[in-house]
Amino acid sequence: METIMETTVVIAGGGPAGAMLGLLLARAGIDLVLLEKHADFFRDFRGDTIHPSTIQVLDELDLLDDFNAIPHREFASFGLYTGEEVVPLADFRGLPGRFRRLAMVPQWDFLKLITDAAGKHPNFRMMMETRAVGVIREGDAVRGVRAESDGRVTEIRAALTVAADGRQSDLRAAVGLKPVDIGAPMDVLWFRLPRHDGHPDDVFLRPGRGTALVSINRGDYWQMAYLIPKGGYDGLRARGIDAFRTGITGLLPYLDPSGLTFDDVRLLTVIVDRLPKWHLPGLLVIGDAAHAMSPIGGVGINLAIQDAIAAANLVTGPLQRAQANRRPVLDPVPGSLLAKLRRRRWYPTAATQAVQVQIQNRIIARVLAGDADAGAILAAARRIPPPVRHLMGRAIGLGFLPEHVRSSH
Ligand SMILES: Cc1cc2nc3c(=O)[nH]c(=O)nc-3n(C[C@H](O)[C@H](O)[C@H](O)COP(=O)(O)OP(=O)(O)OC[C@H]3O[C@@H](n4cnc5c(N)ncnc54)[C@H](O)[C@@H]3O)c2cc1C
């Protein structure tokens, strides 16, 4: 027997996109239910980068003090490590506005900050360990979701259903929206290594022959990303853990991977894709569900949040009016309104992916194929003039179309 709930908005997915949209709508008085299939936010490493544009948004939401209270590290640039020094590639110091640093914040702390703020509004309801398993369709329109928790199914009817359920989106599949695969030449292995006094302080990429390593300073440990050719993990495992450890120390001799096993390594299969259509009447798709980003530049969280802000700016007014006039049963939000989100966010998404693809194909693919000489790459990086470093900083730090919170509260 199914339980039936009614609300104005149901969001599937408590990642950066869903949590931020939940907060923005909650503070505008919109009734909503946020579904998250996991029991908590404390999962594998999923990216830490909070960009200056997101910090600006936190300021607009009066959450900056709470954000600053979370222990985190900040960086004014990102660069290539030569073995002796870090050559900056992207420099955030020249950004317009007050925020000129990239913050590395564990994603679970960030999501807790956002959902705690949303939870202060009585019209916000979060259901953890609850998975959206399908949509309620009436003709062309989506009228809500069917959600499953502990073997029980709840039908949650809503004027707007939001698929913010990540790059393997269940809801996107349920309505038959298919992303176009743009492709990536690499996969990424994530693992931690101990960090000691005397190690470098920054966040950087160290290119090698056939691989490259990204090191993210997390205080007493390094969060490492080891780039491999796409589909190359089985081969790497077959060569054994000692060869893998040697590959690491060959690039960064000060690291100690002696305790590392393949059980400590998580494979990220890199996907770069984009949905041609982000909506149906009554349904919006945002964040990774609409466009999985390459890890280059660490922009996935930022873009997911920008989608959430643009979506909130688009639907808040109409939903407030609908709630005021037509409670409790609301009509689905029309497709003509929802289509505007993709029109607004297509350019920053496609432009970012285009830059990522250029870097993937021109540099990363050649490094991974062993065709590029790390010394030549480092020499080229040294020749990048400061204005180009500032432009890169702007593209990464602010993105191509930074959004600002407009929804009322
Ligand atoms: C290993 C790794 C490292 C990364 N590093 C970075 C980085 O450094 N910087 C960066 O900006 N980006 C990084 N990313 C990408 C970044 O994590 C994503 O772009 C970003 O999290 C997208 O946010 P989202 O809310 O759209 O989706 P997600 O973060 O994927 O959130 C989706 C949420 O939906 C939940 N969910 C899924 N299906 C359902 C369902 N049916 N019902 C209910 N809930 C559901 C999931 O549990 C999840 O919490 C990384 C990703 C990975 C995997």
Coordinates of C-alpha atoms and ligand atoms in Angstrom, one line a residue:
M1 CA 0.0 0.0 0.0
E2 CA 1.5 3.4 -1.1
T3 CA 1.4 6.5 1.1
I4 CA 0.6 9.7 -0.8
M5 CA 2.1 13.0 0.0
E6 CA 1.5 16.4 -1.7
T7 CA 4.0 19.2 -1.8
T8 CA 5.0 22.0 -4.2
V9 CA 8.5 20.8 -5.2
V10 CA 10.1 17.4 -4.8
I11 CA 13.9 17.3 -5.4
A12 CA 15.6 13.9 -6.0
G13 CA 19.3 14.1 -4.8
G14 CA 20.9 15.9 -1.9
G15 CA 24.2 16.7 -3.6
P16 CA 25.3 20.3 -4.2
A17 CA 22.6 21.0 -6.8
G18 CA 19.7 19.5 -4.9
A19 CA 20.7 20.9 -1.5
M20 CA 21.3 24.4 -2.8
L21 CA 18.0 24.5 -4.7
G22 CA 16.3 23.1 -1.6
L23 CA 17.7 26.0 0.5
L24 CA 16.8 28.7 -2.0
L25 CA 13.2 27.5 -2.4
A26 CA 12.8 26.9 1.4
R27 CA 13.9 30.4 2.3
A28 CA 11.3 31.7 -0.3
G29 CA 8.5 29.8 1.5
I30 CA 8.1 27.1 -1.1
D31 CA 6.9 23.8 0.3
L32 CA 9.4 21.1 -0.7
V33 CA 10.7 17.6 -0.1
L34 CA 14.4 16.8 -0.7
L35 CA 15.1 13.1 -1.2
E36 CA 18.6 11.6 -0.6
K37 CA 19.1 7.9 -1.1
H38 CA 22.1 7.7 1.3
A39 CA 21.9 7.9 5.1
D40 CA 24.4 10.7 5.4
F41 CA 26.7 13.0 3.4
F42 CA 29.8 11.3 4.7
R43 CA 30.8 9.3 1.7
D44 CA 33.9 8.8 -0.5
F45 CA 35.8 11.8 -1.7
R46 CA 33.6 13.6 -4.2
G47 CA 35.5 16.9 -4.6
D48 CA 36.2 19.6 -2.3
T49 CA 36.5 22.7 -4.4
I50 CA 34.3 25.7 -3.4
H51 CA 35.0 28.4 -5.9
P52 CA 35.0 32.1 -5.4
S53 CA 31.6 32.4 -7.2
T54 CA 30.1 29.9 -4.7
I55 CA 31.6 31.8 -1.8
Q56 CA 30.0 34.9 -3.1
V57 CA 26.7 33.0 -3.1
L58 CA 27.2 31.9 0.5
D59 CA 27.7 35.6 1.3
E60 CA 24.5 36.5 -0.5
L61 CA 22.8 33.8 1.7
D62 CA 24.3 35.2 4.9
L63 CA 26.1 31.9 5.4
L64 CA 29.7 33.2 5.1
D65 CA 30.4 33.1 8.9
D66 CA 29.1 29.6 9.2
F67 CA 31.2 28.6 6.1
N68 CA 34.3 30.2 7.5
A69 CA 33.8 28.3 10.8
I70 CA 34.3 25.0 8.9
P71 CA 38.0 24.1 9.1
H72 CA 39.3 24.4 5.5
R73 CA 42.2 25.5 3.4
E74 CA 42.3 28.3 0.8
F75 CA 44.4 28.7 -2.3
A76 CA 45.1 31.8 -4.4
S77 CA 46.3 29.8 -7.4
F78 CA 46.5 26.3 -8.9
G79 CA 49.5 25.2 -10.8
L80 CA 51.9 22.6 -12.1
Y81 CA 54.6 21.2 -9.8
T82 CA 58.0 20.9 -11.4
G83 CA 59.6 18.9 -8.6
E84 CA 61.0 22.1 -7.1
E85 CA 58.4 24.8 -7.4
V86 CA 54.7 25.3 -8.4
V87 CA 54.2 27.2 -11.7
P88 CA 50.8 28.9 -11.5
L89 CA 48.4 28.0 -14.3
A90 CA 45.2 29.7 -12.9
D91 CA 45.6 32.7 -10.6
F92 CA 42.6 33.9 -8.6
R93 CA 44.2 37.0 -7.1
G94 CA 42.9 39.3 -9.9
L95 CA 39.3 38.3 -9.7
P96 CA 36.7 41.0 -9.5
G97 CA 34.7 41.0 -6.3
R98 CA 35.7 40.3 -2.7
F99 CA 36.5 36.6 -3.0
R100 CA 39.8 35.7 -4.6
R101 CA 40.6 32.3 -3.2
L102 CA 39.5 28.8 -3.9
A103 CA 38.4 27.0 -0.7
M104 CA 38.9 23.3 -0.2
V105 CA 36.0 22.1 2.0
P106 CA 35.0 18.5 2.6
Q107 CA 31.8 18.1 0.6
W108 CA 30.0 16.5 3.5
D109 CA 30.6 19.6 5.6
F110 CA 29.4 21.9 2.8
L111 CA 26.2 19.9 2.3
K112 CA 25.5 19.8 6.0
L113 CA 25.9 23.6 6.1
I114 CA 23.4 24.0 3.3
T115 CA 20.8 21.5 4.5
D116 CA 21.1 22.7 8.1
A117 CA 20.3 26.2 6.8
A118 CA 17.4 24.9 4.8
G119 CA 16.1 22.9 7.8
K120 CA 15.5 26.1 9.7
H121 CA 12.5 26.7 7.4
P122 CA 9.4 24.7 8.4
N123 CA 8.4 24.2 4.7
F124 CA 11.6 22.2 4.1
R125 CA 11.5 18.5 4.6
M126 CA 14.5 16.2 4.0
M127 CA 14.0 12.5 3.7
M128 CA 17.3 10.6 4.0
E129 CA 17.7 7.0 2.9
T130 CA 14.9 7.6 0.4
R131 CA 15.4 6.9 -3.2
A132 CA 13.3 8.3 -6.1
V133 CA 12.6 5.2 -8.1
G134 CA 10.3 6.6 -10.7
V135 CA 8.1 9.5 -11.8
I136 CA 4.3 10.0 -11.7
R137 CA 3.3 10.8 -15.3
E138 CA 0.1 12.3 -16.5
G139 CA 0.2 12.6 -20.3
D140 CA 3.4 14.6 -21.1
A141 CA 3.6 16.0 -17.6
V142 CA 5.5 14.8 -14.6
R143 CA 3.4 15.1 -11.5
G144 CA 5.9 13.9 -8.8
V145 CA 7.9 10.9 -7.9
R146 CA 7.6 7.4 -6.4
A147 CA 10.1 7.2 -3.6
E148 CA 11.2 4.1 -1.8
S149 CA 12.5 3.9 1.8
D150 CA 13.0 0.7 3.8
G151 CA 10.8 -1.3 1.4
R152 CA 7.9 1.3 1.6
V153 CA 6.9 3.3 -1.4
T154 CA 5.6 6.9 -1.1
E155 CA 4.0 8.7 -4.0
I156 CA 5.0 12.3 -3.7
R157 CA 2.9 14.5 -5.9
A158 CA 4.3 18.0 -6.7
A159 CA 4.0 20.9 -9.2
L160 CA 7.7 20.6 -9.9
T161 CA 10.0 17.5 -9.8
V162 CA 13.7 18.2 -9.9
A163 CA 16.2 15.5 -11.0
A164 CA 19.3 16.5 -9.1
D165 CA 20.3 12.9 -8.7
G166 CA 23.8 13.0 -10.3
R167 CA 25.4 11.7 -13.4
Q168 CA 23.7 8.3 -13.3
S169 CA 20.3 10.0 -12.7
D170 CA 17.5 7.5 -12.1
L171 CA 14.8 10.2 -12.9
R172 CA 16.4 11.2 -16.2
A173 CA 16.4 7.5 -17.2
A174 CA 12.8 7.1 -16.0
V175 CA 11.5 9.8 -18.3
G176 CA 13.8 8.8 -21.2
L177 CA 16.0 11.8 -21.4
K178 CA 19.4 10.7 -22.8
P179 CA 22.6 12.7 -22.5
V180 CA 25.0 13.1 -25.5
D181 CA 28.4 11.6 -24.6
I182 CA 31.2 14.0 -25.2
G183 CA 33.9 11.6 -24.0
A184 CA 37.1 11.8 -22.0
P185 CA 40.4 10.1 -22.6
M186 CA 41.1 9.4 -18.9
D187 CA 39.8 7.9 -15.7
V188 CA 41.0 9.0 -12.2
L189 CA 42.1 7.0 -9.2
W190 CA 41.5 8.6 -5.8
F191 CA 43.4 7.8 -2.7
R192 CA 44.9 9.4 0.4
L193 CA 48.6 9.5 1.4
P194 CA 50.1 10.8 4.6
R195 CA 51.3 14.4 4.5
H196 CA 54.3 15.5 6.7
D197 CA 56.1 18.7 7.6
G198 CA 58.3 19.9 4.8
H199 CA 55.9 18.7 2.0
P200 CA 54.7 21.4 -0.4
D201 CA 51.8 23.4 0.7
D202 CA 49.7 23.9 -2.4
V203 CA 47.3 22.1 -4.6
F204 CA 48.9 21.2 -7.9
L205 CA 49.3 18.8 -10.8
R206 CA 52.5 16.9 -11.5
P207 CA 52.7 15.7 -15.1
G208 CA 54.7 12.6 -15.9
R209 CA 55.1 10.2 -18.8
G210 CA 51.9 8.2 -19.1
T211 CA 50.3 9.6 -16.0
A212 CA 49.8 12.8 -14.0
L213 CA 49.1 13.3 -10.3
V214 CA 47.0 15.9 -8.6
S215 CA 47.8 16.6 -5.0
I216 CA 45.3 18.3 -2.7
N217 CA 46.6 19.4 0.6
R218 CA 44.2 18.2 3.3
G219 CA 46.4 19.1 6.3
D220 CA 47.6 15.8 7.7
Y221 CA 47.0 13.9 4.5
W222 CA 47.1 14.3 0.7
Q223 CA 44.0 13.7 -1.3
M224 CA 45.6 12.3 -4.5
A225 CA 44.2 11.9 -8.0
Y226 CA 46.2 9.7 -10.3
L227 CA 45.2 10.1 -13.9
I228 CA 45.2 7.0 -16.1
P229 CA 44.2 6.3 -19.7
K230 CA 40.4 5.5 -20.0
G231 CA 39.7 1.9 -19.2
G232 CA 43.3 1.4 -18.0
Y233 CA 42.6 0.4 -14.3
D234 CA 42.5 -3.4 -14.9
G235 CA 45.9 -3.2 -16.6
L236 CA 47.3 -1.1 -13.8
R237 CA 46.1 -3.5 -11.2
A238 CA 47.5 -6.4 -13.1
R239 CA 51.0 -4.8 -13.0
G240 CA 50.7 -5.0 -9.2
I241 CA 50.7 -2.6 -6.2
D242 CA 54.5 -2.2 -6.1
A243 CA 54.5 -0.9 -9.7
F244 CA 51.7 1.5 -8.8
R245 CA 53.6 2.8 -5.7
T246 CA 56.8 3.2 -7.8
G247 CA 54.8 5.2 -10.3
I248 CA 53.7 7.6 -7.5
T249 CA 57.1 8.0 -6.0
G250 CA 58.7 8.4 -9.4
L251 CA 56.7 11.6 -9.8
L252 CA 56.7 12.8 -6.2
P253 CA 59.6 11.2 -4.3
Y254 CA 58.7 12.7 -0.9
L255 CA 55.4 10.7 -0.8
D256 CA 55.2 7.5 1.2
P257 CA 52.7 5.1 -0.5
S258 CA 54.2 2.0 1.3
G259 CA 50.9 1.4 3.1
L260 CA 48.7 1.9 0.0
T261 CA 46.7 -1.1 -1.3
F262 CA 44.2 -1.3 -4.1
D263 CA 41.5 -1.5 -1.5
D264 CA 42.3 2.1 -0.7
V265 CA 41.9 3.2 -4.3
R266 CA 38.6 4.4 -5.7
L267 CA 38.1 4.5 -9.5
L268 CA 36.3 7.5 -11.0
T269 CA 35.2 6.7 -14.5
V270 CA 35.3 10.1 -16.0
I271 CA 32.2 11.1 -18.0
V272 CA 31.7 14.3 -19.9
D273 CA 28.1 14.5 -21.3
R274 CA 25.2 16.9 -21.7
L275 CA 21.5 16.5 -22.0
P276 CA 20.0 18.2 -25.1
K277 CA 16.8 18.9 -23.2
W278 CA 16.7 19.6 -19.5
H279 CA 13.0 19.6 -18.9
L280 CA 9.5 18.2 -19.4
P281 CA 6.3 19.9 -18.1
G282 CA 6.6 19.6 -14.4
L283 CA 10.3 18.3 -14.4
L284 CA 13.7 20.0 -14.4
V285 CA 17.1 18.3 -14.6
I286 CA 20.0 20.1 -13.0
G287 CA 23.6 19.6 -12.0
D288 CA 25.5 16.5 -13.1
A289 CA 22.2 14.9 -14.1
A290 CA 22.0 17.5 -16.9
H291 CA 25.8 17.7 -17.6
A292 CA 28.6 15.6 -16.1
M293 CA 31.8 17.6 -16.2
S294 CA 35.3 16.6 -16.6
P295 CA 37.3 16.9 -13.4
I296 CA 39.6 19.4 -15.1
G297 CA 39.4 22.7 -13.1
G298 CA 37.3 21.0 -10.4
V299 CA 34.2 22.9 -11.6
G300 CA 31.4 20.3 -11.2
I301 CA 30.2 21.5 -7.8
N302 CA 30.3 25.1 -8.9
L303 CA 28.2 24.5 -12.0
A304 CA 25.7 22.3 -10.1
I305 CA 25.2 25.2 -7.6
Q306 CA 24.9 27.8 -10.5
D307 CA 22.2 25.6 -12.0
A308 CA 20.4 25.6 -8.7
I309 CA 20.5 29.4 -8.3
A310 CA 19.3 29.9 -11.9
A311 CA 16.5 27.4 -11.4
A312 CA 15.4 29.1 -8.1
N313 CA 15.5 32.5 -9.8
L314 CA 13.3 31.1 -12.5
V315 CA 10.6 29.2 -10.6
T316 CA 10.4 31.0 -7.2
G317 CA 7.9 33.7 -8.2
P318 CA 5.6 31.5 -10.2
L319 CA 5.6 28.9 -7.4
Q320 CA 5.0 31.5 -4.7
R321 CA 2.0 32.7 -6.7
A322 CA 0.7 29.2 -7.4
Q323 CA 1.0 28.3 -3.7
A324 CA -0.8 31.4 -2.6
N325 CA -3.7 30.9 -5.0
R326 CA -4.2 27.2 -5.7
R327 CA -3.2 25.1 -2.7
P328 CA -3.2 22.2 -2.1
V329 CA -3.2 20.7 -5.6
L330 CA -1.0 22.6 -8.0
D331 CA -0.7 22.3 -11.8
P332 CA 2.7 21.1 -13.2
V333 CA 5.0 24.0 -13.9
P334 CA 4.8 24.6 -17.7
G335 CA 7.5 23.4 -20.0
S336 CA 7.7 26.8 -21.6
L337 CA 9.0 28.3 -18.3
L338 CA 11.3 25.4 -17.5
A339 CA 12.9 25.5 -20.9
K340 CA 14.4 28.8 -20.0
L341 CA 16.8 27.1 -17.6
R342 CA 18.6 25.2 -20.3
R343 CA 18.7 28.3 -22.5
R344 CA 20.4 30.3 -19.7
R345 CA 22.8 27.6 -18.5
W346 CA 23.7 26.1 -21.9
Y347 CA 26.4 28.6 -22.7
P348 CA 28.3 28.4 -19.4
T349 CA 28.0 24.6 -19.4
A350 CA 29.0 24.1 -23.1
A351 CA 31.8 26.7 -22.9
T352 CA 33.3 25.1 -19.8
Q353 CA 33.1 21.6 -21.3
A354 CA 34.6 22.9 -24.6
V355 CA 37.6 24.2 -22.6
Q356 CA 37.9 21.0 -20.7
V357 CA 37.8 18.9 -23.9
Q358 CA 40.6 21.0 -25.4
I359 CA 42.8 20.4 -22.3
Q360 CA 41.8 16.8 -22.2
N361 CA 42.6 16.2 -25.9
R362 CA 45.6 18.5 -26.4
I363 CA 47.4 17.9 -23.1
I364 CA 46.0 15.1 -20.9
A365 CA 45.6 12.6 -23.7
R366 CA 49.2 13.2 -24.9
V367 CA 50.6 12.9 -21.4
L368 CA 48.7 9.7 -20.8
A369 CA 49.8 8.3 -24.1
G370 CA 53.4 9.0 -23.2
D371 CA 53.7 11.4 -26.2
A372 CA 54.2 14.5 -24.2
D373 CA 57.4 15.4 -22.5
A374 CA 56.7 16.6 -18.9
G375 CA 59.7 18.9 -19.2
A376 CA 58.3 20.6 -22.3
I377 CA 54.9 21.0 -20.7
L378 CA 56.4 22.6 -17.6
A379 CA 58.5 24.9 -19.8
A380 CA 55.4 25.9 -21.7
A381 CA 53.6 26.6 -18.4
R382 CA 56.4 28.9 -17.3
R383 CA 55.9 30.9 -20.5
I384 CA 52.2 31.6 -19.8
P385 CA 51.9 35.4 -19.3
P386 CA 50.2 36.6 -16.1
P387 CA 47.1 38.0 -17.9
V388 CA 46.4 34.5 -19.3
R389 CA 46.8 33.0 -15.8
H390 CA 44.3 35.6 -14.5
L391 CA 41.9 34.7 -17.3
M392 CA 42.2 31.0 -16.4
G393 CA 41.6 32.0 -12.8
R394 CA 38.5 33.8 -13.8
A395 CA 37.2 30.9 -16.0
I396 CA 37.7 28.4 -13.1
G397 CA 36.9 30.7 -10.2
L398 CA 33.8 32.5 -11.5
G399 CA 32.8 30.5 -14.5
F400 CA 31.3 31.9 -17.7
L401 CA 28.0 33.2 -16.2
P402 CA 28.1 33.5 -12.4
E403 CA 24.6 33.5 -11.0
H404 CA 23.4 35.5 -8.1
V405 CA 20.7 34.8 -5.5
R406 CA 17.5 36.8 -6.4
S407 CA 14.8 34.7 -4.8
S408 CA 13.1 36.6 -2.0
H409 CA 13.1 35.4 1.6
Ligands
LIG1 C1 35.7 11.3 -7.1 C2 35.1 12.6 -7.6 C3 35.9 13.7 -7.4 C4 35.4 15.0 -7.8 N1 36.1 16.1 -7.6 C5 35.6 17.3 -7.8 C6 36.2 18.5 -7.4 O1 37.3 18.5 -6.8 N2 35.6 19.7 -7.6 C7 34.3 19.7 -8.2 O2 33.8 20.8 -8.4 N3 33.7 18.6 -8.6 C8 34.3 17.4 -8.4 N4 33.6 16.3 -8.7 C9 32.3 16.4 -9.4 C10 31.3 16.8 -8.4 O3 31.3 15.9 -7.3 C11 29.9 16.9 -9.1 O4 30.0 17.6 -10.3 C12 28.9 17.5 -8.2 O5 28.9 16.9 -7.0 C13 27.6 17.5 -8.9 O6 26.6 17.8 -8.0 P1 25.1 17.3 -8.2 O7 24.3 17.7 -7.0 O8 24.6 17.6 -9.5 O9 25.2 15.7 -8.2 P2 25.9 14.7 -7.0 O10 26.9 15.4 -6.2 O11 26.2 13.5 -7.8 O12 24.6 14.5 -6.1 C14 23.6 13.6 -6.4 C15 22.9 13.1 -5.2 O13 21.8 12.4 -5.5 C16 21.7 11.2 -4.7 N5 20.9 10.3 -5.5 C17 21.2 9.7 -6.6 N6 20.2 9.0 -7.1 C18 19.2 9.2 -6.3 C19 17.8 8.9 -6.2 N7 17.3 8.1 -7.2 N8 17.0 9.3 -5.2 C20 17.5 10.1 -4.2 N9 18.8 10.5 -4.2 C21 19.6 10.1 -5.2 C22 23.2 10.8 -4.5 O14 23.3 10.0 -3.4 C23 23.8 12.2 -4.4 O15 23.9 12.6 -3.0 C24 34.1 15.0 -8.4 C25 33.3 13.9 -8.5 C26 33.8 12.7 -8.1 C27 33.0 11.4 -8.3

